[in-house]
Coordinates of C-alpha atoms and ligand atoms in Angstrom, one line a residue:
X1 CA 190.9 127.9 41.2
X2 CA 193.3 128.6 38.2
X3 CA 195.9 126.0 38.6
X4 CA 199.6 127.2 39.5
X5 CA 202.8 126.2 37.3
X6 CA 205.5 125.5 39.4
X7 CA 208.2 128.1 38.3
X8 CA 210.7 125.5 37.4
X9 CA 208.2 124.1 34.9
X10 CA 207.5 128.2 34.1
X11 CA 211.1 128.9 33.6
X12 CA 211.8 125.8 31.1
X13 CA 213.0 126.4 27.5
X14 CA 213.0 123.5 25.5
X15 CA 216.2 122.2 23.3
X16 CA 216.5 123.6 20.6
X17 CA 217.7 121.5 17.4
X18 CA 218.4 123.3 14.3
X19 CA 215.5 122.1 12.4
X20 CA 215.1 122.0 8.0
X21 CA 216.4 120.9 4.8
X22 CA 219.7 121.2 4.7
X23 CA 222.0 119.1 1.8
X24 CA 224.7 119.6 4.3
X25 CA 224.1 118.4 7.0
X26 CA 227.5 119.4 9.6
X27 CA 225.6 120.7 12.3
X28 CA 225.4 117.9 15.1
X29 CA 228.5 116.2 15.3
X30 CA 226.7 112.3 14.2
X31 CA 228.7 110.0 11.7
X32 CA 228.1 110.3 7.9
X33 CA 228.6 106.6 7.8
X34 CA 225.9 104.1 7.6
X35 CA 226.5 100.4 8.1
X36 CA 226.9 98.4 4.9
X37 CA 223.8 96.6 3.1
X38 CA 224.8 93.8 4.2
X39 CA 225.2 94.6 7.5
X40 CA 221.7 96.7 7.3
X41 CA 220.1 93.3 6.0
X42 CA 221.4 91.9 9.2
X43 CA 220.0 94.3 11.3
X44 CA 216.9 94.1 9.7
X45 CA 216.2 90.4 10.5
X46 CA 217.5 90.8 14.2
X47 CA 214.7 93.5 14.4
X48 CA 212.3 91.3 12.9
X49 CA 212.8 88.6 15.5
X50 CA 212.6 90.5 18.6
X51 CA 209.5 89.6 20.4
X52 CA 207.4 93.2 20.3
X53 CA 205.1 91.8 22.7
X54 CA 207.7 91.3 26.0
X55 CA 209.1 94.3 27.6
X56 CA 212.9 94.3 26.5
X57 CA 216.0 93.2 29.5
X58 CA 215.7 95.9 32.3
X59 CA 219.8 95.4 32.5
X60 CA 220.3 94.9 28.3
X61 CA 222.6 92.9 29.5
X62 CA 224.0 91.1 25.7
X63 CA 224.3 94.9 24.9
X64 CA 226.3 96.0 28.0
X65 CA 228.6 92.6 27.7
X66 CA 229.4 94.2 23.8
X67 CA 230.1 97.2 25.1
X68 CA 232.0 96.2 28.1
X69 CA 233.7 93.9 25.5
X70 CA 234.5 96.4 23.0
X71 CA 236.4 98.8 25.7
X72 CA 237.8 95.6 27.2
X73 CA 236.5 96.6 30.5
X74 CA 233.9 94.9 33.5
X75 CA 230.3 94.5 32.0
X76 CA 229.2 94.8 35.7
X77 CA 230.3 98.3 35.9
X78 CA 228.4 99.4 32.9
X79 CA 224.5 100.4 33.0
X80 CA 222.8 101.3 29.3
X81 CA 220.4 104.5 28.8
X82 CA 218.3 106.2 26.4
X83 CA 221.2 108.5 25.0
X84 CA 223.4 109.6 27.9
X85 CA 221.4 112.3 27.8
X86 CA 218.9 110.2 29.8
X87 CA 221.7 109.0 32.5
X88 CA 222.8 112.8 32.5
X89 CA 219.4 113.5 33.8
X90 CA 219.6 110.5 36.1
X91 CA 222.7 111.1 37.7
X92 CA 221.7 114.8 38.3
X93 CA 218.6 113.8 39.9
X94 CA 219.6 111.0 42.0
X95 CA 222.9 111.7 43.3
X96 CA 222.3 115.0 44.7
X97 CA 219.9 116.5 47.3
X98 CA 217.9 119.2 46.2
X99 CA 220.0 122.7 46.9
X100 CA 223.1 120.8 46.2
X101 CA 225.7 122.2 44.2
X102 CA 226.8 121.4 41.0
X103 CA 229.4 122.9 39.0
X104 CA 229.8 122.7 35.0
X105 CA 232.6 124.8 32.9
X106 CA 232.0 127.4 30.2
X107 CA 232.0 126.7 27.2
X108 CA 230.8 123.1 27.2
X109 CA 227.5 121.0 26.8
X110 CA 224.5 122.6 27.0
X111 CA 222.6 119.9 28.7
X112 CA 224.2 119.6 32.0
X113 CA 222.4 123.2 32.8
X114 CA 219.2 121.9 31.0
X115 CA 219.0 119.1 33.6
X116 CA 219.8 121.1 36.6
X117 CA 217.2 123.5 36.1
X118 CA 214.6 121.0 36.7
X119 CA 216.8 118.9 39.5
X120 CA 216.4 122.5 41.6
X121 CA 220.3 122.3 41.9
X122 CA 222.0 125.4 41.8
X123 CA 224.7 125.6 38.8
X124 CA 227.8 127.4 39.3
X125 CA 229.6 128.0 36.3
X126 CA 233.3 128.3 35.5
X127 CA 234.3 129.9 32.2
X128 CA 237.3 128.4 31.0
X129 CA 240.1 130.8 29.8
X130 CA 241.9 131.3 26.8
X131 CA 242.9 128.6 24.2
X132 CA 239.6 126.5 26.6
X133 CA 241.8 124.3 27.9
X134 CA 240.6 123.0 31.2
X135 CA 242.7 124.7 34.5
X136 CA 242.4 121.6 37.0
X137 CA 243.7 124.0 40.2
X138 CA 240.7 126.2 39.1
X139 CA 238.4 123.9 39.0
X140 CA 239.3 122.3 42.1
X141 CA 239.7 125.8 44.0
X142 CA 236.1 126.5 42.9
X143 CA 235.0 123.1 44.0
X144 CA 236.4 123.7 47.4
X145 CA 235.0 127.7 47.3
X146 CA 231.2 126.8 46.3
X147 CA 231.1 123.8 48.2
X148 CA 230.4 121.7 45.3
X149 CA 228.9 118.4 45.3
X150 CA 229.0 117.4 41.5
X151 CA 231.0 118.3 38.8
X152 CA 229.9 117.7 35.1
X153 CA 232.4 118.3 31.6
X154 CA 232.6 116.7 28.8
X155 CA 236.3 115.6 27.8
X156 CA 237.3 116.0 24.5
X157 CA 234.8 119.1 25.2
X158 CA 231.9 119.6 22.8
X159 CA 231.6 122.6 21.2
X160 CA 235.6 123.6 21.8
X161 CA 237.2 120.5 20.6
X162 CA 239.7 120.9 23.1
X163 CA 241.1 117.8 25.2
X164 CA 242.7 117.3 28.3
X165 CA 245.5 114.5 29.1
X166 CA 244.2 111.4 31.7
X167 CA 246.9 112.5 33.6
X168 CA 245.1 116.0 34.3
X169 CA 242.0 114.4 34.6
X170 CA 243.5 111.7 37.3
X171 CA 244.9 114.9 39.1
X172 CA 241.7 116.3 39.2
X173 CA 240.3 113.1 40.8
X174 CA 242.1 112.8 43.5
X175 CA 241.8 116.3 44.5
X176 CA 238.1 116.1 45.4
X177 CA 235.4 114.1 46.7
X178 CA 232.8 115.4 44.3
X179 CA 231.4 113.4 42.3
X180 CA 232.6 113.8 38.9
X181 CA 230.7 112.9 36.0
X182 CA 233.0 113.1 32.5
X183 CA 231.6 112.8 29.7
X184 CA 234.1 111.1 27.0
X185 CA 231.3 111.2 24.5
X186 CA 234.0 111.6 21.8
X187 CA 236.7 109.9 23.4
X188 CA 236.7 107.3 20.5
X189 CA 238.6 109.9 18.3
X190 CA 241.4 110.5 21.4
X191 CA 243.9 108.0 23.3
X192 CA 243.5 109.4 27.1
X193 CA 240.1 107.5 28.1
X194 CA 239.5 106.8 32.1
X195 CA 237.2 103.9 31.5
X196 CA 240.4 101.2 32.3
X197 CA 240.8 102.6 35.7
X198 CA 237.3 104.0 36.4
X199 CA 236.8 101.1 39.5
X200 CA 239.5 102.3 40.9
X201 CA 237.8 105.7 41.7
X202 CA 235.0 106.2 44.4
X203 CA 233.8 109.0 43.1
X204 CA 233.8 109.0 39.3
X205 CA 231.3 108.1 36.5
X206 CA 232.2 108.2 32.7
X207 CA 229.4 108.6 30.0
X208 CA 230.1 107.0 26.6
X209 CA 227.5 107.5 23.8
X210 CA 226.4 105.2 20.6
X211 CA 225.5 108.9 18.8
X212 CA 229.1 109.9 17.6
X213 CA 232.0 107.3 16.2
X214 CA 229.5 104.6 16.4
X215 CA 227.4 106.1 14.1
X216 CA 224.0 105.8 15.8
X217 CA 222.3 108.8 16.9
X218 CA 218.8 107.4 15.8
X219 CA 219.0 104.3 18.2
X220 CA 219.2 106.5 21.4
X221 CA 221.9 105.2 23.6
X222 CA 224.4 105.6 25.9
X223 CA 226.4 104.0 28.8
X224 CA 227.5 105.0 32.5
X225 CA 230.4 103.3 33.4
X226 CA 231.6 103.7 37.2
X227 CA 232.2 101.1 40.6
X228 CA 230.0 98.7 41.4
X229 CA 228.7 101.3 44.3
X230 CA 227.7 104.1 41.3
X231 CA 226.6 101.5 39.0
X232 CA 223.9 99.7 41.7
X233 CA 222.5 103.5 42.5
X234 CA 222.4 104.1 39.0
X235 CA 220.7 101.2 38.0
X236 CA 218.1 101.4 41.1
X237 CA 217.8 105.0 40.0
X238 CA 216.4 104.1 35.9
X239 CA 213.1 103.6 34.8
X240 CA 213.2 99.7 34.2
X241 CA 212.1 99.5 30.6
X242 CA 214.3 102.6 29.5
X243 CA 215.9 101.2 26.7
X244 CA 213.6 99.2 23.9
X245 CA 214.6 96.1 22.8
X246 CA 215.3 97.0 19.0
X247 CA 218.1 99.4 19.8
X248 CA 219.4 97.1 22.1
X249 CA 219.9 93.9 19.3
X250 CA 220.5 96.6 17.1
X251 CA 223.9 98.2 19.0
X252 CA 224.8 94.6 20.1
X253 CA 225.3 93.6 16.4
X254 CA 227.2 97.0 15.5
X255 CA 229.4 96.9 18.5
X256 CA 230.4 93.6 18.1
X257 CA 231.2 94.2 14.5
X258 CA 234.9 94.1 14.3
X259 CA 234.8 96.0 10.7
X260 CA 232.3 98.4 11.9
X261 CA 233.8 99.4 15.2
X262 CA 237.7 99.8 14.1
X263 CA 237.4 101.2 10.7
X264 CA 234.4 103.7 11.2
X265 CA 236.4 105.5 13.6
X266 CA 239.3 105.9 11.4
X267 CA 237.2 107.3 8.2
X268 CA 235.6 109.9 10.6
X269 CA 239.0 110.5 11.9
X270 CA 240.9 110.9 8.1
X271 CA 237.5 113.1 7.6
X272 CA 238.5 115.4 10.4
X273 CA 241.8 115.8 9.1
X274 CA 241.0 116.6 6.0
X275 CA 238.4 119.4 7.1
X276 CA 241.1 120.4 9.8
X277 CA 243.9 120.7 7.6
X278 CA 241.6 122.9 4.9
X279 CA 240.6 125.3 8.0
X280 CA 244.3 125.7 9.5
X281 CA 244.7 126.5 5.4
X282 CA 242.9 129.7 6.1
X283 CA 243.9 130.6 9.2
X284 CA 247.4 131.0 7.7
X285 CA 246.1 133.1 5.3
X286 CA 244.7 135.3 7.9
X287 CA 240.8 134.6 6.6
X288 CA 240.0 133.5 9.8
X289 CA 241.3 133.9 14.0
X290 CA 241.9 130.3 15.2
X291 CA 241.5 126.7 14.4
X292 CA 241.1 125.2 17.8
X293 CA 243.3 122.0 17.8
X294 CA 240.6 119.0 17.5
X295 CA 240.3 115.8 19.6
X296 CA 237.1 115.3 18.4
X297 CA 235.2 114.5 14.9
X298 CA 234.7 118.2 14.5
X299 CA 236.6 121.6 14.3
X300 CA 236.0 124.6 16.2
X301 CA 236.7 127.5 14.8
X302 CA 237.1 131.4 15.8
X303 CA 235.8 133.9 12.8
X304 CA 234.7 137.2 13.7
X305 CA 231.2 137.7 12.3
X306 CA 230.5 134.0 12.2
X307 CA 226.7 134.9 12.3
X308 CA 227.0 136.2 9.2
X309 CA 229.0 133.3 7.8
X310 CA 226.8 130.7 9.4
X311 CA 223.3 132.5 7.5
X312 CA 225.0 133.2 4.2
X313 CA 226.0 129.0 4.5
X314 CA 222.4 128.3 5.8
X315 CA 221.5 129.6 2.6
X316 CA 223.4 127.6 0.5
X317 CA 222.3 124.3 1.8
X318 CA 225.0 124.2 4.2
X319 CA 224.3 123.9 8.0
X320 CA 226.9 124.1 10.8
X321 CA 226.7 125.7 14.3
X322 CA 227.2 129.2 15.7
X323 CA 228.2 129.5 19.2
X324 CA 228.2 133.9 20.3
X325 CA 229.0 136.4 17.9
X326 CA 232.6 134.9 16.7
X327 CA 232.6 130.6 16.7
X328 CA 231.5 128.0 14.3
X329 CA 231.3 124.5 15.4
X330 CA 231.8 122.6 12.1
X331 CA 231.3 118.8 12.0
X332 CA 233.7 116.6 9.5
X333 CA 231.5 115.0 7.0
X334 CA 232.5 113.3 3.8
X335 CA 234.8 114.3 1.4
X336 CA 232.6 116.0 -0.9
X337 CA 230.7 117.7 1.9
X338 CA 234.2 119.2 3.7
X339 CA 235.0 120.1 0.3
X340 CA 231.9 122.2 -0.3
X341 CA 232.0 123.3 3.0
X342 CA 235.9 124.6 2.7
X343 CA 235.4 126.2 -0.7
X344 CA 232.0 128.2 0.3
X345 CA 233.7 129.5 3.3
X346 CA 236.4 130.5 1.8
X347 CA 234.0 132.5 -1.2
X348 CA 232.2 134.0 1.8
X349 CA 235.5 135.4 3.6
X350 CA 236.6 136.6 0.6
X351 CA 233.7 138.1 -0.9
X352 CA 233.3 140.1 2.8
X353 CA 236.6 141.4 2.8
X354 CA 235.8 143.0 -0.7
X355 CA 232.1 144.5 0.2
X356 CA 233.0 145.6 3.9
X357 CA 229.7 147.7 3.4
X358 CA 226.8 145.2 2.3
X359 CA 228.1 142.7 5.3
X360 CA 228.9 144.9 8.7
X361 CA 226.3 143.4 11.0
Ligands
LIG1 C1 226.4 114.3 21.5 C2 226.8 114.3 22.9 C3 226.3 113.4 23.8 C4 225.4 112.3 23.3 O1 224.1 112.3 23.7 P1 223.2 111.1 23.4 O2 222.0 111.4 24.3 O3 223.9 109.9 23.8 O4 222.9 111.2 21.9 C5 226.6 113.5 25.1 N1 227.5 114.4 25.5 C6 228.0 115.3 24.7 C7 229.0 116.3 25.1 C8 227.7 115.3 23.3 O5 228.2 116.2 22.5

């Protein structure tokens, strides 16, 4: 008998990374920053002493306690994960029956629908309007409409860059009994986090991520934070072992680094600026449509025929992300790199508005 993929396994694509050499590397939203030597030496000997033979703390509790610690919040509500990508996968699998609805926004995170492809949840999807803010009666008029069970966004959204106020958020809250998951992956670069108040809601958990301001993508980690209710399903819900015991000393020293975790934040942040201020730069000129105002370490940008733009930067060295047929999704990177950046896009938009003929698509 030949044996039968399920369709759901059939059906999967996997992720894909943009993938190469690239000396630019602006393409995936990580920190340019590495720690200092001497803080590397330190890491080093913390990773030298963990015991390789014993499987790491189920809870990694010293690492929650830094994190709770660092956002001055309850360690007890806080459970760690392999990336929040993992507790993204989690949560959509555990919280919702199969056939359940879940509900993500347009543009926003391609994950969310990754995950509910193989959760068998059906995904309705809103597309957010003009400018991409998020329309909280919308949202909450199309939970009530589909019957949703979950709702997932990220907030500051990646790719759009665009916020929205706690209050907004806190109004959406209270108008539902989803469950909302928000994702404040890059709320270390904005002011209007939920993670003070997140007990105080039954039905809401916040991701946070070690990839972005803290610099460390490579580690894998991330945190759901939500009541003591969320948190005991979510930890009964992880495999027990899920993250290794390296990352875990690893992140513990880093996040209690008082250096590393105020002043990182604020180099990205002056490096955002900087790319930012170069982009609006252009818009003014009328080079390109829109410079979408960032809460986040990188800028999104409209530019008709930003396919082009993105393969004629690809082949300079220069990587960045194209989202359809008109947006880049640039991340800040360090001086030099923004620079390069600004000054080949500007060569390219000006070199296509003199040879309409050798670049209509
Ligand atoms: C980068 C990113 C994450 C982080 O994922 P990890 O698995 O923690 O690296 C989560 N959500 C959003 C929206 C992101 O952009």
């Amino acid at each position: 008998m030949a044996y039968q993929l399920a369709p759901k396994a059939e059906q999967l694509t996997p992720y894909d990374p943009i993938e190469g050499n690239y000396r630019v590397r602006l393409d995936a939203n990580e920190s340019f920053l590495l720690p200092t030597e001497e803080d590397r030496e330190k890491l080093g000997r913390a990773a030298a002493e963990v015991a390789l033979n014993r499987y790491p703390d189920p809870l990694a509790s010293d690492l929650c306690a830094a994190f709770a610690k660092r956002y001055a919040i309850d360690p007890g509500l806080v459970t760690a994960g392999n990336g929040s990508d993992e507790l993204i996968s989690i949560i959509l699998s555990t919280f919702l029956q199969k056939g359940e609805k879940v509900l993500t926004l347009s543009p926003d995170f391609s994950m969310y629908r990754f995950y509910t492809a193989i959760t068998e949840t059906p995904c309705v999807v809103l597309e957010k309007g003009e400018g991409f803010r998020i329309d909280v009666d919308a949202v909450l008029e199309t939970i009530r409409n589909e019957n949703i069970r979950l709702l997932i966004f990220s907030n500051p959204c990646n790719p759009t860059s665009v916020g929205l106020e706690a209050a907004e958020v806190r109004r959406l809250l209270q108008g539902t009994d989803a469950l909302v998951v928000l994702d404040e992956a890059y709320m270390d670069f904005w002011d209007q986090s939920l993670l003070p108040e997140v007990a105080e809601y039954e039905n809401l958990i916040i991701l946070r991520t070690c990839s972005k301001a803290v610099g460390l993508a490579a580690l894998r980690l991330g945190f759901a934070v939500a009541n003591p209710r969320l948190t005991a399903v979510i930890r009964a819900a992880k495999s027990p072992y899920n993250v290794n015991a390296v990352s875990q000393e690893m992140a513990r020293i880093l996040l209690q680094n008082e250096q590393y975790a105020r002043v990182y934040p604020e180099l990205l942040l002056a490096s955002r600026d900087m790319l930012i201020t170069g982009l609006k730069a252009l818009e003014r000129e009328g080079a390109l449509q829109k410079v979408y105002d960032s809460c986040t370490n990188f800028a999104y940008i409209r530019l008709e025929g930003a396919r082009w733009i993105f393969d004629r930067l690809a082949d300079n060295g220069i990587i960045v992300r194209c989202f359809g047929d008109d947006f880049l999704r640039i991340t800040a990177g360090t001086q030099a790199e923004n620079s390069e950046l600004l000054a080949s896009l500007r060569f390219l938009l000006q070199y296509r508005r003199e040879h309409p003929e050798e670049t209509e698509k």
